[in-house]
Every structure is written in structure tokens, then in C-alpha cells.
Coordinates of C-alpha atoms in Angstrom, one line a residue:
Chain A
M1 CA 24.8 -24.9 15.9
D2 CA 22.6 -23.4 18.6
V3 CA 19.1 -22.4 17.7
K4 CA 19.2 -18.7 16.9
K5 CA 17.0 -16.4 19.0
Y6 CA 15.1 -13.6 17.2
V7 CA 13.1 -10.9 18.9
I8 CA 10.8 -8.6 17.0
I9 CA 9.4 -5.5 18.7
G10 CA 6.1 -4.8 17.0
N11 CA 3.4 -6.8 15.4
G12 CA 2.5 -4.8 12.4
T13 CA 3.3 -5.1 8.7
A14 CA 7.0 -4.7 9.1
A15 CA 7.0 -7.4 11.8
I16 CA 5.2 -9.8 9.5
G17 CA 7.7 -9.1 6.7
C18 CA 10.5 -9.8 9.2
I19 CA 9.0 -13.1 10.2
E20 CA 8.6 -14.2 6.6
G21 CA 12.1 -13.0 5.8
I22 CA 13.6 -15.0 8.7
R23 CA 11.6 -18.1 7.8
S24 CA 12.8 -17.9 4.2
V25 CA 16.3 -18.6 5.5
D26 CA 16.0 -20.2 8.9
A27 CA 13.2 -22.7 9.5
T28 CA 14.1 -23.5 13.1
G29 CA 15.2 -20.3 14.9
K30 CA 13.2 -19.2 17.8
I31 CA 11.1 -16.1 17.0
T32 CA 9.5 -14.0 19.8
V33 CA 7.1 -11.2 18.8
I34 CA 6.3 -8.4 21.2
S35 CA 2.9 -7.0 20.5
S36 CA 1.6 -4.0 22.5
E37 CA -1.8 -4.4 20.9
N38 CA -3.8 -7.4 22.0
R39 CA -4.6 -8.4 18.5
H40 CA -3.8 -10.8 15.7
V41 CA -1.9 -8.8 13.0
Y42 CA -4.1 -6.5 11.0
C43 CA -3.3 -3.7 8.7
R44 CA -3.9 -0.3 10.2
P45 CA -5.0 1.5 7.1
L46 CA -8.0 -0.8 7.0
I47 CA -9.6 0.7 10.0
S48 CA -11.4 3.3 7.8
Y49 CA -12.7 0.5 5.6
L50 CA -14.0 -1.2 8.7
L51 CA -16.1 1.8 9.7
E52 CA -17.3 2.0 6.1
G53 CA -18.4 -1.6 6.3
K54 CA -16.0 -2.8 3.5
T55 CA -14.3 -5.2 5.8
D56 CA -14.7 -6.6 9.3
T57 CA -12.3 -7.6 12.1
E58 CA -12.1 -11.1 10.8
K59 CA -11.4 -10.2 7.1
M60 CA -9.0 -7.5 8.0
K61 CA -6.5 -9.9 9.5
Y62 CA -3.3 -9.4 7.5
R63 CA -2.4 -13.1 7.7
P64 CA -4.5 -16.2 8.4
D65 CA -5.3 -17.3 12.0
D66 CA -2.6 -20.0 12.0
F67 CA 0.1 -17.7 10.7
Y68 CA 2.1 -17.5 14.0
E69 CA 1.7 -21.2 14.6
K70 CA 2.8 -22.1 11.1
N71 CA 5.8 -19.9 11.4
D72 CA 6.6 -21.1 14.9
C73 CA 6.4 -17.7 16.5
N74 CA 5.8 -16.9 20.2
V75 CA 3.7 -13.7 20.4
L76 CA 3.6 -11.8 23.6
Y77 CA 0.3 -10.0 23.4
G78 CA -0.3 -6.8 25.4
K79 CA 3.3 -6.5 26.3
R80 CA 5.7 -3.6 25.7
A81 CA 9.5 -3.5 25.4
I82 CA 10.7 -0.7 27.6
S83 CA 14.5 -0.7 27.0
L84 CA 17.2 -2.4 25.0
N85 CA 20.7 -3.3 25.9
S86 CA 22.7 -3.6 22.8
E87 CA 25.8 -5.0 24.6
D88 CA 24.1 -7.7 26.6
K89 CA 21.6 -8.2 23.8
T90 CA 18.6 -8.1 26.0
V91 CA 15.2 -6.4 25.9
A92 CA 13.5 -5.4 29.1
M93 CA 9.8 -5.8 29.2
D94 CA 7.1 -3.9 31.0
D95 CA 6.1 -7.0 33.0
G96 CA 9.6 -7.2 34.5
E97 CA 10.8 -10.0 32.2
T98 CA 14.0 -9.8 30.2
L99 CA 14.3 -11.4 26.7
C100 CA 17.7 -12.3 25.2
F101 CA 18.3 -12.2 21.5
D102 CA 20.9 -13.0 19.0
S103 CA 19.2 -10.7 16.5
L104 CA 16.6 -8.1 17.1
C105 CA 14.2 -6.2 14.8
V106 CA 12.6 -2.9 16.0
A107 CA 9.4 -2.6 14.1
S108 CA 7.8 -0.3 16.7
G109 CA 5.9 1.9 14.2
S110 CA 4.7 5.3 15.0
S111 CA 2.3 7.0 17.4
P112 CA -0.2 9.8 16.8
F113 CA 1.2 13.2 17.5
V114 CA -1.2 15.7 19.0
P115 CA 0.2 19.2 19.4
P116 CA -0.8 20.9 22.7
M117 CA -4.0 22.8 22.2
E118 CA -5.6 24.8 25.0
G119 CA -8.6 23.1 26.6
M120 CA -8.2 19.9 24.7
D121 CA -8.2 17.9 27.9
K122 CA -11.7 19.2 28.6
V123 CA -13.0 17.5 25.4
E124 CA -14.6 14.3 26.6
K125 CA -15.2 12.5 23.3
R126 CA -11.8 12.7 21.8
F127 CA -10.3 10.0 19.6
S128 CA -7.2 9.2 17.6
F129 CA -7.5 7.2 14.4
M130 CA -4.6 4.9 14.3
T131 CA -5.5 1.5 15.8
L132 CA -8.3 -0.9 15.5
D133 CA -9.3 -0.1 19.1
D134 CA -9.4 3.6 18.2
A135 CA -11.8 2.8 15.3
L136 CA -14.0 0.6 17.4
S137 CA -14.3 3.2 20.1
L138 CA -15.1 5.9 17.5
E139 CA -17.7 3.6 15.9
K140 CA -19.3 3.1 19.3
A141 CA -19.4 6.9 20.1
I142 CA -20.9 8.1 16.8
T143 CA -24.6 8.5 16.3
P144 CA -26.6 9.7 13.2
D145 CA -26.7 13.1 14.8
S146 CA -23.1 13.5 15.8
R147 CA -21.3 16.6 14.7
V148 CA -17.7 15.4 14.1
L149 CA -14.7 17.6 14.0
I150 CA -11.6 16.1 12.5
I151 CA -8.3 17.9 13.0
G152 CA -6.0 17.0 10.1
A153 CA -6.8 16.8 6.4
G154 CA -4.1 14.3 5.7
L155 CA -4.5 10.6 4.7
I156 CA -5.6 9.6 8.2
G157 CA -8.1 12.4 8.8
L158 CA -9.7 12.1 5.3
K159 CA -10.0 8.3 5.4
C160 CA -11.6 8.7 8.8
A161 CA -14.1 11.2 7.3
E162 CA -14.9 8.8 4.5
G163 CA -15.3 5.9 6.9
I164 CA -17.9 7.7 9.1
S165 CA -19.6 9.6 6.3
G166 CA -23.3 8.7 6.1
K167 CA -23.2 7.5 9.8
V168 CA -23.1 10.9 11.4
G169 CA -24.8 14.3 11.2
S170 CA -22.0 16.4 10.0
I171 CA -18.2 16.2 9.4
T172 CA -15.9 19.2 9.5
V173 CA -12.2 18.8 8.7
C174 CA -9.8 21.5 9.6
D175 CA -6.1 21.8 8.9
L176 CA -3.4 24.3 9.3
A177 CA -2.4 23.6 5.7
E178 CA -4.2 25.5 2.9
R179 CA -5.0 22.3 1.1
V180 CA -6.1 18.7 1.7
L181 CA -3.5 15.9 1.5
S182 CA -0.8 18.6 1.6
S183 CA 2.0 16.0 1.9
I184 CA 1.2 14.3 -1.5
L185 CA -0.8 16.8 -3.6
D186 CA -0.2 20.2 -5.0
N187 CA -2.8 23.0 -4.9
E188 CA -4.4 22.1 -8.1
C189 CA -4.8 18.4 -7.4
A190 CA -5.8 19.1 -3.8
A191 CA -8.6 21.3 -5.1
V192 CA -10.0 18.5 -7.3
V193 CA -10.0 16.1 -4.3
Q194 CA -11.5 18.7 -1.9
K195 CA -14.3 19.4 -4.4
H196 CA -15.1 15.7 -4.6
L197 CA -15.1 15.3 -0.8
E198 CA -17.3 18.4 -0.4
A199 CA -19.8 16.9 -2.9
H200 CA -20.1 14.0 -0.4
G201 CA -21.0 16.3 2.5
I202 CA -17.7 17.0 4.1
T203 CA -17.0 20.6 5.2
F204 CA -13.5 22.0 5.2
M205 CA -11.9 24.7 7.2
L206 CA -8.4 25.0 5.8
G207 CA -5.5 27.3 6.6
N208 CA -7.0 27.4 10.0
S209 CA -6.4 25.9 13.4
V210 CA -8.0 25.7 16.8
S211 CA -6.9 28.3 19.3
K212 CA -8.9 26.9 22.2
F213 CA -11.4 24.2 23.1
D214 CA -14.4 24.0 25.4
D215 CA -16.0 20.7 25.9
E216 CA -18.0 21.0 22.7
T217 CA -16.7 24.1 20.9
A218 CA -13.6 24.7 19.0
Y219 CA -12.6 28.4 18.8
M220 CA -10.8 28.8 15.6
K221 CA -7.9 31.2 14.9
N222 CA -9.9 33.0 12.3
G223 CA -12.6 33.8 14.8
E224 CA -15.1 31.2 13.8
D225 CA -16.5 28.7 16.4
I226 CA -17.2 25.0 15.5
H227 CA -19.7 23.1 17.7
F228 CA -19.0 19.4 17.8
D229 CA -19.9 16.3 19.8
I230 CA -16.9 14.2 18.7
L231 CA -13.3 15.2 18.1
V232 CA -10.9 13.2 16.1
T233 CA -7.2 14.2 16.1
A234 CA -5.3 13.2 13.0
V235 CA -2.6 15.8 12.8
G236 CA 0.3 13.5 12.2
V237 CA 2.4 10.7 13.6
R238 CA 5.8 10.4 15.1
P239 CA 8.1 7.5 14.7
N240 CA 8.7 5.4 17.8
I241 CA 12.4 5.7 18.2
A242 CA 13.0 5.9 21.9
L243 CA 14.2 2.3 22.3
I244 CA 17.0 2.7 19.8
K245 CA 17.8 6.3 20.8
E246 CA 18.2 5.4 24.5
A247 CA 20.3 2.4 23.5
G248 CA 22.7 4.8 21.8
G249 CA 21.6 3.9 18.2
A250 CA 21.7 6.6 15.5
C251 CA 18.5 8.4 14.8
G252 CA 17.4 11.3 12.7
R253 CA 13.7 12.0 12.7
A254 CA 13.4 8.3 12.8
I255 CA 15.8 5.3 13.2
T256 CA 18.7 5.4 10.8
V257 CA 19.1 2.1 8.9
S258 CA 21.4 0.8 6.2
E259 CA 20.2 -0.8 2.9
K260 CA 20.2 -4.0 4.9
M261 CA 17.9 -2.5 7.4
K262 CA 20.6 -2.6 10.1
T263 CA 20.7 0.1 12.7
S264 CA 24.0 1.5 14.0
C265 CA 23.9 -1.1 16.9
D266 CA 25.3 -4.6 16.3
D267 CA 22.7 -7.3 15.6
I268 CA 19.9 -4.8 15.8
Y269 CA 17.7 -4.1 12.7
A270 CA 14.7 -1.8 12.3
A271 CA 11.9 -1.7 9.7
G272 CA 8.7 0.1 9.0
D273 CA 7.3 3.4 10.1
C274 CA 9.9 3.9 12.8
T275 CA 12.7 4.2 10.3
E276 CA 14.0 6.7 7.8
S277 CA 15.8 5.8 4.6
V278 CA 16.8 7.2 1.2
D279 CA 14.1 8.0 -1.3
V280 CA 15.7 7.0 -4.5
S281 CA 13.5 9.4 -6.5
S282 CA 15.0 12.4 -4.8
G283 CA 18.1 11.1 -3.1
S284 CA 17.1 12.5 0.2
V285 CA 16.5 10.7 3.5
K286 CA 12.9 10.5 4.5
V287 CA 10.5 8.8 6.8
M288 CA 8.4 6.8 4.3
A289 CA 5.7 5.4 6.6
L290 CA 4.0 3.3 4.0
M291 CA 2.6 -0.2 4.0
P292 CA 4.6 -1.6 1.0
N293 CA 7.9 -0.2 2.3
A294 CA 7.2 -1.5 5.8
Y295 CA 6.7 -5.0 4.4
M296 CA 9.7 -4.9 2.2
Q297 CA 12.0 -3.4 4.8
G298 CA 10.8 -6.0 7.3
H299 CA 11.4 -8.8 4.9
C300 CA 14.9 -7.5 4.1
A301 CA 15.7 -7.2 7.8
G302 CA 14.5 -10.7 8.4
V303 CA 16.6 -12.3 5.7
N304 CA 19.7 -10.5 6.9
M305 CA 19.0 -11.3 10.6
A306 CA 18.9 -15.0 9.6
G307 CA 22.2 -14.8 7.9
G308 CA 21.0 -14.4 4.3
E309 CA 21.8 -11.5 2.0
S310 CA 19.2 -8.9 1.1
V311 CA 19.2 -5.2 0.4
F312 CA 16.2 -2.9 0.0
D313 CA 17.6 0.1 -1.8
N314 CA 14.9 1.4 -4.0
A315 CA 12.3 2.8 -1.6
I316 CA 10.2 5.7 -2.9
P317 CA 7.2 7.4 -1.3
M318 CA 4.0 6.1 -2.9
N319 CA 0.3 6.1 -2.1
S320 CA -2.8 4.7 -3.5
I321 CA -5.9 5.9 -1.9
G322 CA -9.5 6.3 -2.8
F323 CA -12.3 8.5 -1.6
F324 CA -15.9 7.8 -2.5
G325 CA -14.9 5.9 -5.7
V326 CA -12.3 8.3 -7.0
H327 CA -8.7 6.9 -6.8
I328 CA -5.6 9.0 -6.2
M329 CA -2.2 7.6 -6.7
S330 CA 1.1 9.4 -6.2
A331 CA 4.7 8.2 -6.3
G332 CA 8.2 9.6 -6.1
S333 CA 9.0 13.2 -5.7
H334 CA 9.5 16.4 -7.6
T335 CA 11.1 19.8 -7.1
D336 CA 10.3 23.3 -8.4
D337 CA 12.5 22.8 -11.4
S338 CA 11.0 19.5 -12.5
E339 CA 9.7 19.3 -16.0
I340 CA 5.9 18.6 -15.9
Y341 CA 3.6 16.7 -18.2
E342 CA 0.0 17.4 -17.5
E343 CA -3.4 16.2 -18.6
T344 CA -6.6 17.4 -16.9
K345 CA -10.2 16.5 -17.7
D346 CA -13.1 17.1 -15.4
G347 CA -12.3 15.4 -12.2
S348 CA -9.3 13.5 -13.6
V349 CA -5.7 14.6 -13.4
K350 CA -2.4 13.3 -14.6
K351 CA 0.9 14.9 -13.6
L352 CA 4.2 13.4 -14.4
F353 CA 7.4 15.0 -13.1
M354 CA 10.7 14.6 -14.9
K355 CA 14.2 15.5 -14.0
D356 CA 17.7 14.7 -15.3
G357 CA 16.2 12.5 -18.1
M358 CA 14.2 10.4 -15.7
L359 CA 10.6 10.2 -14.5
T360 CA 10.9 11.1 -10.8
G361 CA 7.3 11.3 -9.7
F362 CA 3.6 11.4 -10.6
V363 CA 0.1 12.1 -9.4
L364 CA -2.9 10.5 -10.9
I365 CA -6.5 11.2 -10.0
G366 CA -9.3 9.2 -11.6
D367 CA -7.7 7.1 -14.3
V368 CA -5.1 5.0 -12.5
D369 CA -4.9 2.0 -15.0
K370 CA -1.4 0.5 -15.2
A371 CA 0.1 3.2 -13.0
G372 CA 2.6 0.6 -11.8
I373 CA 4.5 1.0 -15.1
Y374 CA 5.2 4.6 -14.1
T375 CA 6.1 3.6 -10.6
D376 CA 8.6 1.1 -12.0
M377 CA 10.2 3.8 -14.2
I378 CA 10.8 5.8 -11.0
R379 CA 12.0 2.9 -8.8
S380 CA 14.3 1.4 -11.4
R381 CA 15.5 4.9 -12.5
K382 CA 15.2 4.0 -16.2
S383 CA 16.2 6.7 -18.6
I384 CA 13.4 8.3 -20.6
S385 CA 15.6 8.2 -23.7
E386 CA 15.6 4.4 -23.7
I387 CA 11.9 4.2 -24.3
D388 CA 9.1 5.8 -26.3
F389 CA 8.3 8.3 -23.6
D390 CA 6.0 10.4 -25.7
M391 CA 3.7 7.4 -25.9
L392 CA 4.2 6.3 -22.3
K393 CA 3.3 9.7 -20.8
K394 CA -0.1 9.6 -22.6
K395 CA -0.8 6.0 -21.6
P396 CA 1.3 3.6 -19.5
S397 CA 1.9 0.4 -21.5
L398 CA 4.7 -2.1 -22.2
Y399 CA 4.3 -0.9 -25.8
A400 CA 6.5 2.1 -25.0
F401 CA 9.4 -0.3 -24.3
D402 CA 11.5 -2.2 -26.8
E403 CA 10.8 -5.7 -28.0
E404 CA 13.7 -7.1 -26.0
Y405 CA 12.3 -5.8 -22.7
R406 CA 8.8 -7.1 -23.6
G407 CA 10.3 -10.4 -24.6
K408 CA 12.0 -10.7 -21.2
I409 CA 8.9 -9.8 -19.3
L410 CA 6.2 -11.6 -21.3
G411 CA 8.1 -14.3 -23.1
G412 CA 10.4 -15.4 -20.4
V413 CA 13.3 -14.8 -22.8
G414 CA 16.7 -14.2 -21.2
Chain B
M1 CA 6.1 -23.9 -12.3
K2 CA 4.0 -23.6 -15.5
R3 CA 3.5 -20.0 -16.5
I4 CA 1.9 -18.2 -19.4
Y5 CA 4.3 -16.9 -22.0
V6 CA 3.5 -14.6 -24.9
D7 CA 5.2 -14.3 -28.2
E8 CA 4.3 -11.1 -29.9
K9 CA 5.6 -12.4 -33.3
H10 CA 2.7 -14.9 -33.3
C11 CA 0.0 -12.6 -31.9
L12 CA -2.7 -11.7 -34.4
G13 CA -4.3 -9.1 -32.2
C14 CA -7.6 -10.9 -32.5
H15 CA -8.5 -10.4 -28.8
L16 CA -10.0 -13.9 -28.5
C17 CA -7.9 -14.4 -25.3
E18 CA -9.8 -11.5 -23.7
Y19 CA -13.2 -13.1 -24.5
N20 CA -12.1 -16.6 -23.4
C21 CA -10.7 -15.1 -20.2
A22 CA -13.9 -13.2 -19.4
Y23 CA -16.0 -16.3 -20.2
A24 CA -13.9 -18.7 -18.1
N25 CA -14.1 -16.4 -15.2
S26 CA -17.8 -15.5 -15.5
G27 CA -19.0 -18.7 -13.8
I28 CA -21.7 -19.0 -16.5
N29 CA -21.7 -22.1 -18.7
N30 CA -23.0 -20.5 -21.8
M31 CA -20.7 -18.2 -23.8
V32 CA -23.5 -16.1 -25.3
K33 CA -25.1 -15.5 -21.9
A34 CA -21.8 -14.7 -20.4
L35 CA -20.5 -12.3 -23.0
K36 CA -23.2 -11.0 -25.3
D37 CA -24.1 -7.3 -24.9
K38 CA -21.9 -7.1 -21.9
T39 CA -18.8 -5.1 -21.1
I40 CA -16.1 -7.6 -20.5
Y41 CA -13.4 -7.3 -17.9
P42 CA -10.7 -9.7 -19.0
R43 CA -7.7 -10.5 -16.8
I44 CA -5.5 -10.6 -20.0
R45 CA -5.4 -7.6 -22.2
V46 CA -4.1 -7.1 -25.7
E47 CA -1.9 -4.1 -26.2
G48 CA -0.3 -2.6 -29.3
D49 CA -1.2 -1.2 -32.7
E50 CA -1.7 -2.4 -36.2
K51 CA 1.9 -3.6 -36.4
I52 CA 2.7 -5.2 -33.1
T53 CA 0.3 -6.8 -30.7
Y54 CA 0.7 -9.0 -27.6
A55 CA -1.3 -10.0 -24.6
V56 CA -0.5 -9.0 -21.0
S57 CA -1.5 -11.0 -18.0
C58 CA -0.1 -11.6 -14.5
R59 CA 3.5 -12.9 -14.7
H60 CA 3.2 -14.7 -11.4
C61 CA 6.5 -13.2 -10.3
T62 CA 8.6 -15.2 -7.9
D63 CA 9.2 -12.0 -5.9
P64 CA 5.9 -10.2 -6.4
L65 CA 5.7 -6.6 -5.5
C66 CA 1.9 -6.8 -5.5
V67 CA 1.8 -9.4 -2.8
K68 CA 4.4 -7.6 -0.7
S69 CA 2.5 -4.3 -1.1
C70 CA -1.0 -5.6 -0.5
I71 CA -2.4 -3.7 2.5
S72 CA -5.1 -6.2 3.4
G73 CA -3.4 -9.5 2.9
A74 CA -5.8 -10.3 0.0
L75 CA -3.0 -11.2 -2.4
S76 CA -0.9 -14.3 -1.6
I77 CA 1.2 -16.9 -3.3
E78 CA -0.4 -20.4 -3.4
N79 CA 2.0 -22.9 -4.9
G80 CA 3.6 -20.3 -7.0
T81 CA 0.3 -18.8 -8.3
I82 CA -0.5 -15.3 -7.2
C83 CA -4.1 -15.4 -6.0
I84 CA -6.5 -12.8 -4.8
D85 CA -9.0 -13.3 -2.0
H86 CA -11.9 -11.0 -3.1
N87 CA -13.4 -11.3 0.3
K88 CA -10.4 -9.5 1.9
C89 CA -9.6 -7.0 -0.8
V90 CA -10.8 -3.5 0.1
G91 CA -10.0 -2.0 -3.4
C92 CA -7.2 0.4 -2.4
L93 CA -5.5 -0.5 -5.7
T94 CA -2.0 -0.4 -4.2
C95 CA -1.3 -3.6 -6.4
I96 CA -2.0 -1.5 -9.5
L97 CA 0.3 1.2 -8.2
V98 CA 3.2 -1.3 -7.9
C99 CA 2.8 -3.9 -10.7
P100 CA 5.6 -3.0 -13.2
Y101 CA 3.7 -4.6 -16.1
G102 CA 0.2 -3.2 -15.7
A103 CA -1.1 -6.7 -15.3
V104 CA -3.5 -6.1 -12.4
T105 CA -6.7 -4.5 -13.3
T106 CA -10.1 -3.6 -12.0
G107 CA -13.2 -5.5 -12.9
E108 CA -16.9 -4.8 -12.7
G109 CA -17.7 -2.4 -9.9
G110 CA -14.0 -1.5 -9.5
V111 CA -12.9 -4.7 -7.8
V112 CA -9.4 -5.8 -8.3
Q113 CA -8.9 -8.8 -10.5
K114 CA -6.0 -10.7 -11.9
C115 CA -5.1 -13.8 -13.8
E116 CA -5.1 -16.9 -11.5
L117 CA -4.2 -19.2 -14.4
C118 CA -7.8 -20.5 -14.5
L119 CA -6.8 -22.9 -11.8
K120 CA -9.9 -22.0 -9.7
N121 CA -12.5 -21.8 -12.4
A122 CA -14.2 -24.5 -14.5
S123 CA -11.6 -24.2 -17.2
G124 CA -8.9 -25.7 -14.9
A125 CA -6.1 -24.4 -17.2
P126 CA -5.6 -21.1 -18.9
A127 CA -8.5 -20.5 -21.2
C128 CA -6.6 -17.8 -23.1
V129 CA -4.0 -20.4 -24.0
A130 CA -6.5 -23.0 -25.1
G131 CA -8.3 -20.5 -27.3
C132 CA -5.4 -18.8 -28.9
P133 CA -5.6 -19.6 -32.7
N134 CA -1.9 -19.0 -33.4
R135 CA -0.1 -20.3 -30.3
A136 CA 1.0 -16.8 -29.4
I137 CA 0.1 -17.6 -25.8
I138 CA 1.5 -20.7 -24.3
Y139 CA 1.4 -22.3 -20.9
E140 CA 4.5 -24.3 -20.0
E141 CA 7.3 -24.8 -17.6
R142 CA 10.5 -22.9 -18.6

């Protein structure tokens, strides 16, 4: 049989999952990776840890230096795919070259989205906070006197704030939303986190947005002015779907994929932040732009591309993030009619959300020990009635499960 | 591959496994110096109550969610053993968010730690198993 030709567009977490997935089935196929960034694979969420000094550009490599060599991949650095032809099975590149494929994975990720704001183009020191290059440019630009304005109090904006805290004069974070981390936290939890961040010197201006910029002034909708030297825009991201959309593939907000990570085009798969899929905790289709999902989707795509059998059908939104030593974990989803179990002590919160006899979501702030037991309850859609849930809700532990389950997990029985 | 298996029917709940684990991973060759008057952070932890007890440590899953979810590439599989590179770990705790068994923990200073079967420390083989008085923890191929 001819050697199979694989092309992967992207060189992030999903792409690495895809390579490892392919290689778990096919040791000899030819893998070509198109990497727009001129960098060995690193994990983007680490850029804030880099600014904080918790990692460096060497340590933050997601796989060892010899990864591509060992997996026999040809990486085209600094190159972009500009269009796909699903019938001819070709990818047109920005350098004029054309690549042929038998099987393709689009792992093109997402791009920062900056809504148009008047005068933004006049701001000289303006940064996104997405790539390693963004982080390195920001690091170069800041001084101990910098007044930094961050637009966006989501995961990216707040991790950026933490990363540069202590290295700049002041940090102000503004967001149109009334609370921080509005995509994962409710008002009460957000208030706990905001208080903690404020105690570390970060100023918030929430429920507010910029109406106009001068070079170093943001005129806010509520009439206040913020003077700044450095602007970071972290409003949100948009999935990079153009390649598939223009090739006629099905897309919603992101690329539509099956449980096998296949797009609607023959022999074309997609994985990671550019895709949308079913959140099993709610049953709705979502863009779950999360590292663990990206890897698992990529791996699943890779196995299927190489002729193996794999499905990834239990994705849920989940996040583990820390700010100045306090950890926040969230997983799953909830609705207004979810039943809630709640514990709050100073600075520590636990909220579990139940519906239809199942745990569907949680938020933990502070004590996050063994949180994965809750996450597994959500992913595996275990019924609450099968276990000692009264015990489990107080403290996650295998003790809440029956002896048979424990025997299977711990004793290798069955 | 040899793995650690636990039989709750044999577990006395004595917590010796926790002490032996902490000692083996302390890098100190004197048990008193390693453990006395110190908070220990064992990678195996006894759970349960006065009736049922059992010890939980990493299962070294063949399809490990923690490795797949690790954002820094610090967790990897080396010859079947799931290992953590403390140098690369940034302490995001995503592994704790996904481990279905609660087997990954934080140690002193909040760093992530997990059982590596004592293959990298002076013990050379699981210290919890060697020190278990009632063979409730065993290390074998199944």
C-alpha cells in the first residue's frame, strides 16, 4: 500500500494530539504540519506563567525538542494555508506551494477578536495576549512605571494581569460584563475572585466600556477617563473557520465536527479551538476552546485519519485556573432550574449543580482537592442515586461509591 | 506492567503507607529527620472511616486523562509509568480537575505531585507496598 499523506493545519495542542493519534495507528505515513508561528510547539495558556517567571521559553515547550523528528513529521514553519480544495484534496499555501493529502486535519485554533473602538488605531502600545510573541513584545514594552489598561476580564485578560503584576506601576481591567470571568462564574463567585485580585493591586472597571481612545487615554462610557501607557486587548477570540467554510464545509460559530472529529468534507477532520461540539453536561453545541479538549479531539481525529476507530463524545467545558495562589475550578454547566448545593467559607466556595438526578456542573474556589471525582461524575453522567451523594457533595472521595466500583478502580478487579 | 493494587478488605487503616511514601520521596536518608514534626505530603492517601479503609494512589491508567489534559507537557508516560516533570509544571492543577480517582495531589508549596511507583527515588520500588503490614497494597503484573 502507498504511504498515506497526512496534512495538519496548525501546530498547537490539537495538532500534537493529532500527530500522536496518527502515530498510534500508522508508523510510516507522511505527516506534514503547517505552523504559522515560527516556534516549536508550546502551550498558549503558559504565556502568562512566562511573564510571571514560572516558566521560560525552553520549559514551556509542550513536547521535547526531538518530538517532530521522533514522530517523523515535516513542519513547515512560518507558513500559512490559504485555501483547501476538498475534491482535489489539496491545500494551497501562502508561498505558492500546493500540498496534497489523503487525510487532513484543520487545527487552526482561534484568533483574538477586537471589536472596533474609535481611536484604537492611534494607540501606539497596543497588544493582544494570545501567542508567545505577543507575550514577549508585552514583556519588552512594560516598565515598573507602566500604567496598563487591559480590556477584558476573562481568563486571558486576568491571567495577563497576574503575569505582569508586580512588574508595572498599575493595572486596570475593564469589561462590558458586570463581573469578572463572566463565562465561568456567577455573581457571587466572581465577587470572591474580584476581591482577591483587588487585594493584589488590580483595579476593576466593570459594566463599562471604552467609547473612544486617544493615544494614552481611554474615555469610558460612564464618563471616566483612564490614562494608560500600555493597552492589552483581551476581549475574546474567534474560531478560525475560513478554510473550511470557503471549502463548503459545515460551520456554526465554529467548524462542525462529528464524534469522530470529521467535518462535513470527505477526509477532512478538525480539532481544537476552531471546532464546536456537544457539551454532554447540557446537550447543547458549544465552542469549548480548552486545552484538554483540544488534545483529546486532536488525538481522536488522528486515530480516525489513520484508519483506526476513535470517538470523543464526552466533552464538557472545564477550567482550572489560579490567581495569586487561589485556585478556581469549574466544569460542566447549569441552568436556572438546576438544584444547587453550596458551601461558602471566607474566600472559599463550593457550588454543585444538579439536574435530572445527575451532577451537571460545579464551581470550586479555594479547596479543589480531588475535584476530578466531580468532573468524572459529570462526564460519565453517573446517576446520583447510584452513590452516596450526600457524602460526595461534602467531600469528593471514592468512599461515596460502592465496593465493586472501588474494587475495579483500585484492585484491578473485573 | 506492574501496578499498585489495593484490597480494602486487608487494609487496617494504619496510614503507614503515607509515611513510607513521604519518606521515600523526601530524598533524606533518615526517617526521623524526614518526617518528625513535619507536615507530610504523601502521594498515596488513605480514605474511609472506622469500618472501611483503603489507600488511593495513581492508577497509571493506560489512557490517562491527566496526561492528555496537562497544559504544560509536564505529565508524560514513560514505559507505562505516568511521570511528572516538576521543572515544567506550572501548577495550573488541570490534572486534579480531571483525575477521576482523586489520585493527583498538591505537595508542599502547592506543587503537583503524584505516585511514580518509587522508580525514581532511592527506594526503587513502591515503598508503600514494602511497608504495608497486611499486604493490603501489592505491586504486581495483572
